[in-house]
């Protein structure tokens, strides 16, 4: 029986690694252009660092690592007899795999606060693990690419993040993305105005269905959820919410005039929208979207989500927002954070669908020297050394062919790998080099080969 | 109480990440120049893939992942009552963290054998995890950087690997490394000649102490281990083993004349030594070392180990060898493999000690725009956009200073981060830019700033 890997995990072939690295390198370079600096944290953290930070569901989905040695000897008889998996876990496991990059980052900031210059702009590109049910586009091991700033409440950070999204997606050739933006304060303002702070989520969920079920359907659902008709009347403009972001903000201003918090949210979004209008975006579009309620549990200000270009069916390819008290969970109070994340796997799928990987150089030799005659090999290996020193990927087919069949195997090797140039034989200092695409063959010295290829 | 991380793991600051990435990038680039292609495998494998592959000690050091959900409900009463940690593990854990890159690679080759063109030259740079007792230079999470070829028995691969070591260490500026080389067949030959195949390890261990305890001490220890004096006499030249690799091989040839296997080993090493003499090395030295017994359990041909430059006290910074049946454990027989590994953490320590990281560019902004006047910010942010587009890392200090103290905080920020250029104010289209090192101040347009920096 062939071996296999755990469900929800993946092997990556060299082509896949090259394409993924292409995305990583563009994200990384953009992060650095924007002044972010990389950190890395361990793959596993102490359980106490992670548990209780992602809700009950999150706690269940965290992969726990079994203690080493005779771990059962440390479990007392009462607890053991109970045979309760959850209680047992706390006794036989004290480490767990990273579930996201945000909590480890918060832990990092608190732990190293004396070595950090604030505002601290960090990026982190590392895998995370979740014991989720695997499905299309959802894995148990996947990468997150996060950029966050802690220690600043300036809205210029939000402006920077909108530009950062635009920069990365433009550099990837992924044109036509929509950066949707909302603000928790606007949602809170709406809840205040309709007199139902506790029904904010119900309201947002219903509003989000506008496209599908129309205004009447949405109103019906809201009433069913216990929101009064007069309340709904107050925010009626939301049902015809269209036009430019500036238009939407003007409309919101009218609607939220009685809510101080709501007006603060509008003013924050207006600042960002105006700055971006002045600065311009290359390929993305910024759009105010009041139905956006992503991460409502922890975001306290701006909320971002990026939609893939319209021609591709795909969920969000990025998201983020501001959280006023990121590090409070670890005892460092009043440190505001704001950050965004890029969804590597979905970006990969979108780029594959749009054929945007064509320019990615695959990691394979540019030149392969065939090996038909052992006596030629030292000359060939010397030539290969020269090519590599000149930065050209080159190799000798390792085994010397001693039959026609073995020669064919070598030709098949270079064909299968899509090799561009193949050297067959060497006479004096001249190498016979064949361009595989056109089939053209030349006799060249090593230096001439370097010139031909560079 | 401040949060912390599990013992044996590390946080990496941006400076450390940059230095580590510098090493990774040189290794990666060299791997690709030599025709290797990257693959990646999941962080955790099915337990059955890993268990039993590294000996009893290895099994103990593998980190096991606890099953999700109510895992105890699947343990029957008899097994549960026994309270045996080892037996329990097999029932409540079915995944484990990667222990090295070799076994996952063997699994990959067997699983994807139909999609692979052989000989398959793969490299892999990923972290591994071991529940070892942490100590200086030994961690529970660390990176391995491996390059292997499967499906070829050609000695040109060994020649290539010696060159690869030399290429990487030369590119890193790490001059004076010694690539020590041995061959399992030579060790087997010695055992055969001294008539004690079962005493090979005792013999090698004793011989390895020659430097410390001298010839007499070594002979004494060998006799104590039950090796006869006449046997020792036969391999006496080993006690004065010096001179060039060629000299040593000639001496070995005399010694091992009666062992076919031993002679085969000598002939293999001679091939490699001669090829490398013809090709030359840039900064490393190749040295035959018959005491080298690394991985004697699995290597079947060449054995490599790289010693750091003599002025640095450090164990080996790389190692590898040939194993005739790499994929046999997963059912694919008769596939020879040969590979080498780079020890990232030790290379890092050596480079730090020798001051070789000076040329590494740290990921920080080249230019920071101070923020003393909100009305200037839109002009500054526009300028920053131009700089970033020109490939220059730049940022605006996010919060506007409203007091002297806050202005000082901004100056402290740029000083702490070692920023090279600081922009203070803007008048019309001219920016006041200060070169922090010399203190020189200029009034320049954005384009002039781009020219100044590039």
PDB file of N, CA and C in Angstrom, chain B residues 29-84:
ATOM      1  N   UNK B  29      19.641  29.450  -3.713  1.00  0.00           N
ATOM      2  CA  UNK B  29      20.142  29.816  -5.035  1.00  0.00           C
ATOM      3  C   UNK B  29      21.179  28.800  -5.521  1.00  0.00           C
ATOM      4  N   UNK B  30      22.052  28.360  -4.621  1.00  0.00           N
ATOM      5  CA  UNK B  30      23.068  27.388  -5.025  1.00  0.00           C
ATOM      6  C   UNK B  30      22.405  26.056  -5.387  1.00  0.00           C
ATOM      7  N   UNK B  31      21.453  25.625  -4.582  1.00  0.00           N
ATOM      8  CA  UNK B  31      20.722  24.393  -4.906  1.00  0.00           C
ATOM      9  C   UNK B  31      20.170  24.478  -6.338  1.00  0.00           C
ATOM     10  N   UNK B  32      19.597  25.625  -6.661  1.00  0.00           N
ATOM     11  CA  UNK B  32      18.980  25.761  -7.987  1.00  0.00           C
ATOM     12  C   UNK B  32      20.024  25.841  -9.098  1.00  0.00           C
ATOM     13  N   UNK B  33      21.173  26.489  -8.817  1.00  0.00           N
ATOM     14  CA  UNK B  33      22.247  26.490  -9.813  1.00  0.00           C
ATOM     15  C   UNK B  33      22.696  25.071 -10.108  1.00  0.00           C
ATOM     16  N   UNK B  34      22.599  24.212  -9.133  1.00  0.00           N
ATOM     17  CA  UNK B  34      23.037  22.824  -9.301  1.00  0.00           C
ATOM     18  C   UNK B  34      21.916  21.925  -9.838  1.00  0.00           C
ATOM     19  N   UNK B  35      20.788  22.519 -10.205  1.00  0.00           N
ATOM     20  CA  UNK B  35      19.729  21.738 -10.848  1.00  0.00           C
ATOM     21  C   UNK B  35      18.756  21.069  -9.895  1.00  0.00           C
ATOM     22  N   UNK B  36      18.810  21.430  -8.597  1.00  0.00           N
ATOM     23  CA  UNK B  36      17.843  20.855  -7.649  1.00  0.00           C
ATOM     24  C   UNK B  36      16.543  21.652  -7.681  1.00  0.00           C
ATOM     25  N   UNK B  37      15.438  20.951  -7.428  1.00  0.00           N
ATOM     26  CA  UNK B  37      14.153  21.634  -7.397  1.00  0.00           C
ATOM     27  C   UNK B  37      13.490  21.449  -6.036  1.00  0.00           C
ATOM     28  N   UNK B  38      12.766  22.491  -5.596  1.00  0.00           N
ATOM     29  CA  UNK B  38      12.186  22.457  -4.245  1.00  0.00           C
ATOM     30  C   UNK B  38      10.911  21.619  -4.170  1.00  0.00           C
ATOM     31  N   UNK B  39      10.732  20.950  -3.057  1.00  0.00           N
ATOM     32  CA  UNK B  39       9.411  20.418  -2.724  1.00  0.00           C
ATOM     33  C   UNK B  39       9.131  20.828  -1.283  1.00  0.00           C
ATOM     34  N   UNK B  40       7.872  20.721  -0.873  1.00  0.00           N
ATOM     35  CA  UNK B  40       7.525  20.925   0.528  1.00  0.00           C
ATOM     36  C   UNK B  40       6.547  19.842   0.956  1.00  0.00           C
ATOM     37  N   UNK B  41       6.706  19.387   2.174  1.00  0.00           N
ATOM     38  CA  UNK B  41       5.812  18.358   2.710  1.00  0.00           C
ATOM     39  C   UNK B  41       5.125  18.917   3.957  1.00  0.00           C
ATOM     40  N   UNK B  42       4.015  18.306   4.385  1.00  0.00           N
ATOM     41  CA  UNK B  42       3.283  18.840   5.542  1.00  0.00           C
ATOM     42  C   UNK B  42       4.123  18.795   6.817  1.00  0.00           C
ATOM     43  N   UNK B  43       3.804  19.678   7.764  1.00  0.00           N
ATOM     44  CA  UNK B  43       4.530  19.702   9.039  1.00  0.00           C
ATOM     45  C   UNK B  43       4.278  18.443   9.837  1.00  0.00           C
ATOM     46  N   UNK B  44       3.065  17.906   9.736  1.00  0.00           N
ATOM     47  CA  UNK B  44       2.848  16.626  10.407  1.00  0.00           C
ATOM     48  C   UNK B  44       2.524  15.529   9.414  1.00  0.00           C
ATOM     49  N   UNK B  45       2.963  14.330   9.750  1.00  0.00           N
ATOM     50  CA  UNK B  45       2.743  13.136   8.929  1.00  0.00           C
ATOM     51  C   UNK B  45       1.882  12.164   9.736  1.00  0.00           C
ATOM     52  N   UNK B  46       1.331  11.173   9.065  1.00  0.00           N
ATOM     53  CA  UNK B  46       0.697  10.091   9.811  1.00  0.00           C
ATOM     54  C   UNK B  46       1.759   9.431  10.697  1.00  0.00           C
ATOM     55  N   UNK B  47       1.391   9.060  11.904  1.00  0.00           N
ATOM     56  CA  UNK B  47       2.379   8.480  12.824  1.00  0.00           C
ATOM     57  C   UNK B  47       3.070   7.273  12.209  1.00  0.00           C
ATOM     58  N   UNK B  48       2.300   6.448  11.481  1.00  0.00           N
ATOM     59  CA  UNK B  48       2.887   5.238  10.900  1.00  0.00           C
ATOM     60  C   UNK B  48       4.016   5.554   9.907  1.00  0.00           C
ATOM     61  N   UNK B  49       3.979   6.761   9.319  1.00  0.00           N
ATOM     62  CA  UNK B  49       5.041   7.156   8.386  1.00  0.00           C
ATOM     63  C   UNK B  49       6.362   7.391   9.128  1.00  0.00           C
ATOM     64  N   UNK B  50       6.266   7.933  10.331  1.00  0.00           N
ATOM     65  CA  UNK B  50       7.479   8.327  11.058  1.00  0.00           C
ATOM     66  C   UNK B  50       7.962   7.278  12.069  1.00  0.00           C
ATOM     67  N   UNK B  51       7.006   6.635  12.757  1.00  0.00           N
ATOM     68  CA  UNK B  51       7.405   5.762  13.859  1.00  0.00           C
ATOM     69  C   UNK B  51       8.194   4.551  13.355  1.00  0.00           C
ATOM     70  N   UNK B  52       9.246   4.221  14.099  1.00  0.00           N
ATOM     71  CA  UNK B  52      10.059   3.062  13.751  1.00  0.00           C
ATOM     72  C   UNK B  52      11.132   3.361  12.718  1.00  0.00           C
ATOM     73  N   UNK B  53      11.238   4.626  12.276  1.00  0.00           N
ATOM     74  CA  UNK B  53      12.217   4.959  11.244  1.00  0.00           C
ATOM     75  C   UNK B  53      13.501   5.547  11.834  1.00  0.00           C
ATOM     76  N   UNK B  54      13.485   5.913  13.098  1.00  0.00           N
ATOM     77  CA  UNK B  54      14.651   6.586  13.675  1.00  0.00           C
ATOM     78  C   UNK B  54      15.180   5.847  14.901  1.00  0.00           C
ATOM     79  N   UNK B  55      14.810   4.571  15.060  1.00  0.00           N
ATOM     80  CA  UNK B  55      15.224   3.821  16.237  1.00  0.00           C
ATOM     81  C   UNK B  55      14.343   4.158  17.428  1.00  0.00           C
ATOM     82  N   UNK B  56      14.614   3.461  18.549  1.00  0.00           N
ATOM     83  CA  UNK B  56      13.767   3.624  19.728  1.00  0.00           C
ATOM     84  C   UNK B  56      13.863   5.047  20.285  1.00  0.00           C
ATOM     85  N   UNK B  57      15.118   5.544  20.337  1.00  0.00           N
ATOM     86  CA  UNK B  57      15.376   6.900  20.815  1.00  0.00           C
ATOM     87  C   UNK B  57      14.599   7.917  19.967  1.00  0.00           C
ATOM     88  N   UNK B  58      14.666   7.738  18.658  1.00  0.00           N
ATOM     89  CA  UNK B  58      13.940   8.635  17.754  1.00  0.00           C
ATOM     90  C   UNK B  58      12.442   8.614  18.020  1.00  0.00           C
ATOM     91  N   UNK B  59      11.887   7.435  18.151  1.00  0.00           N
ATOM     92  CA  UNK B  59      10.445   7.314  18.428  1.00  0.00           C
ATOM     93  C   UNK B  59      10.047   8.153  19.646  1.00  0.00           C
ATOM     94  N   UNK B  60      10.893   8.116  20.665  1.00  0.00           N
ATOM     95  CA  UNK B  60      10.619   8.869  21.885  1.00  0.00           C
ATOM     96  C   UNK B  60      10.643  10.378  21.642  1.00  0.00           C
ATOM     97  N   UNK B  61      11.509  10.795  20.730  1.00  0.00           N
ATOM     98  CA  UNK B  61      11.731  12.232  20.530  1.00  0.00           C
ATOM     99  C   UNK B  61      10.772  12.863  19.518  1.00  0.00           C
ATOM    100  N   UNK B  62       9.935  12.036  18.919  1.00  0.00           N
ATOM    101  CA  UNK B  62       8.954  12.554  17.961  1.00  0.00           C
ATOM    102  C   UNK B  62       7.792  13.200  18.724  1.00  0.00           C
ATOM    103  N   UNK B  63       7.433  14.425  18.337  1.00  0.00           N
ATOM    104  CA  UNK B  63       6.286  15.093  18.954  1.00  0.00           C
ATOM    105  C   UNK B  63       4.989  14.526  18.369  1.00  0.00           C
ATOM    106  N   UNK B  64       4.123  14.010  19.226  1.00  0.00           N
ATOM    107  CA  UNK B  64       2.857  13.447  18.769  1.00  0.00           C
ATOM    108  C   UNK B  64       1.721  14.447  18.951  1.00  0.00           C
ATOM    109  N   UNK B  65       0.800  14.441  18.033  1.00  0.00           N
ATOM    110  CA  UNK B  65      -0.347  15.345  18.091  1.00  0.00           C
ATOM    111  C   UNK B  65      -1.570  14.580  18.573  1.00  0.00           C
ATOM    112  N   UNK B  66      -2.226  15.153  19.566  1.00  0.00           N
ATOM    113  CA  UNK B  66      -3.389  14.524  20.170  1.00  0.00           C
ATOM    114  C   UNK B  66      -4.559  14.559  19.181  1.00  0.00           C
ATOM    115  N   UNK B  67      -5.302  13.442  19.095  1.00  0.00           N
ATOM    116  CA  UNK B  67      -6.498  13.441  18.247  1.00  0.00           C
ATOM    117  C   UNK B  67      -7.505  14.485  18.732  1.00  0.00           C
ATOM    118  N   UNK B  68      -8.345  14.945  17.820  1.00  0.00           N
ATOM    119  CA  UNK B  68      -9.347  15.950  18.187  1.00  0.00           C
ATOM    120  C   UNK B  68     -10.581  15.282  18.772  1.00  0.00           C
ATOM    121  N   UNK B  69     -11.435  16.085  19.367  1.00  0.00           N
ATOM    122  CA  UNK B  69     -12.730  15.595  19.861  1.00  0.00           C
ATOM    123  C   UNK B  69     -12.594  14.729  21.095  1.00  0.00           C
ATOM    124  N   UNK B  70     -13.554  13.835  21.281  1.00  0.00           N
ATOM    125  CA  UNK B  70     -13.582  12.998  22.483  1.00  0.00           C
ATOM    126  C   UNK B  70     -12.726  11.751  22.260  1.00  0.00           C
ATOM    127  N   UNK B  71     -11.419  11.991  22.207  1.00  0.00           N
ATOM    128  CA  UNK B  71     -10.484  10.923  21.815  1.00  0.00           C
ATOM    129  C   UNK B  71     -10.471   9.758  22.800  1.00  0.00           C
ATOM    130  N   UNK B  72     -10.802  10.002  24.072  1.00  0.00           N
ATOM    131  CA  UNK B  72     -10.745   8.917  25.063  1.00  0.00           C
ATOM    132  C   UNK B  72     -11.866   7.901  24.853  1.00  0.00           C
ATOM    133  N   UNK B  73     -12.956   8.352  24.211  1.00  0.00           N
ATOM    134  CA  UNK B  73     -14.089   7.441  24.012  1.00  0.00           C
ATOM    135  C   UNK B  73     -13.709   6.270  23.099  1.00  0.00           C
ATOM    136  N   UNK B  74     -12.614   6.453  22.343  1.00  0.00           N
ATOM    137  CA  UNK B  74     -12.203   5.382  21.422  1.00  0.00           C
ATOM    138  C   UNK B  74     -11.199   4.423  22.067  1.00  0.00           C
ATOM    139  N   UNK B  75     -10.882   4.658  23.327  1.00  0.00           N
ATOM    140  CA  UNK B  75      -9.939   3.772  24.034  1.00  0.00           C
ATOM    141  C   UNK B  75     -10.746   2.733  24.810  1.00  0.00           C
ATOM    142  N   UNK B  76     -10.510   1.446  24.538  1.00  0.00           N
ATOM    143  CA  UNK B  76     -11.299   0.435  25.246  1.00  0.00           C
ATOM    144  C   UNK B  76     -10.847   0.288  26.701  1.00  0.00           C
ATOM    145  N   UNK B  77     -11.714  -0.310  27.510  1.00  0.00           N
ATOM    146  CA  UNK B  77     -11.504  -0.306  28.958  1.00  0.00           C
ATOM    147  C   UNK B  77     -10.220  -1.014  29.384  1.00  0.00           C
ATOM    148  N   UNK B  78      -9.925  -2.141  28.745  1.00  0.00           N
ATOM    149  CA  UNK B  78      -8.717  -2.883  29.110  1.00  0.00           C
ATOM    150  C   UNK B  78      -7.471  -2.025  28.943  1.00  0.00           C
ATOM    151  N   UNK B  79      -7.371  -1.426  27.757  1.00  0.00           N
ATOM    152  CA  UNK B  79      -6.208  -0.593  27.479  1.00  0.00           C
ATOM    153  C   UNK B  79      -6.174   0.598  28.439  1.00  0.00           C
ATOM    154  N   UNK B  80      -7.350   1.157  28.691  1.00  0.00           N
ATOM    155  CA  UNK B  80      -7.418   2.345  29.550  1.00  0.00           C
ATOM    156  C   UNK B  80      -6.963   2.011  30.964  1.00  0.00           C
ATOM    157  N   UNK B  81      -7.419   0.873  31.457  1.00  0.00           N
ATOM    158  CA  UNK B  81      -7.081   0.465  32.819  1.00  0.00           C
ATOM    159  C   UNK B  81      -5.572   0.275  32.988  1.00  0.00           C
ATOM    160  N   UNK B  82      -4.915  -0.216  31.932  1.00  0.00           N
ATOM    161  CA  UNK B  82      -3.469  -0.474  32.007  1.00  0.00           C
ATOM    162  C   UNK B  82      -2.680   0.825  32.293  1.00  0.00           C
ATOM    163  N   UNK B  83      -3.230   1.957  31.885  1.00  0.00           N
ATOM    164  CA  UNK B  83      -2.583   3.275  32.096  1.00  0.00           C
ATOM    165  C   UNK B  83      -1.119   3.270  31.623  1.00  0.00           C
ATOM    166  N   UNK B  84      -0.903   2.727  30.437  1.00  0.00           N
ATOM    167  CA  UNK B  84       0.444   2.634  29.852  1.00  0.00           C
ATOM    168  C   UNK B  84       0.599   3.741  28.802  1.00  0.00           C
TER     169      UNK B  84
END
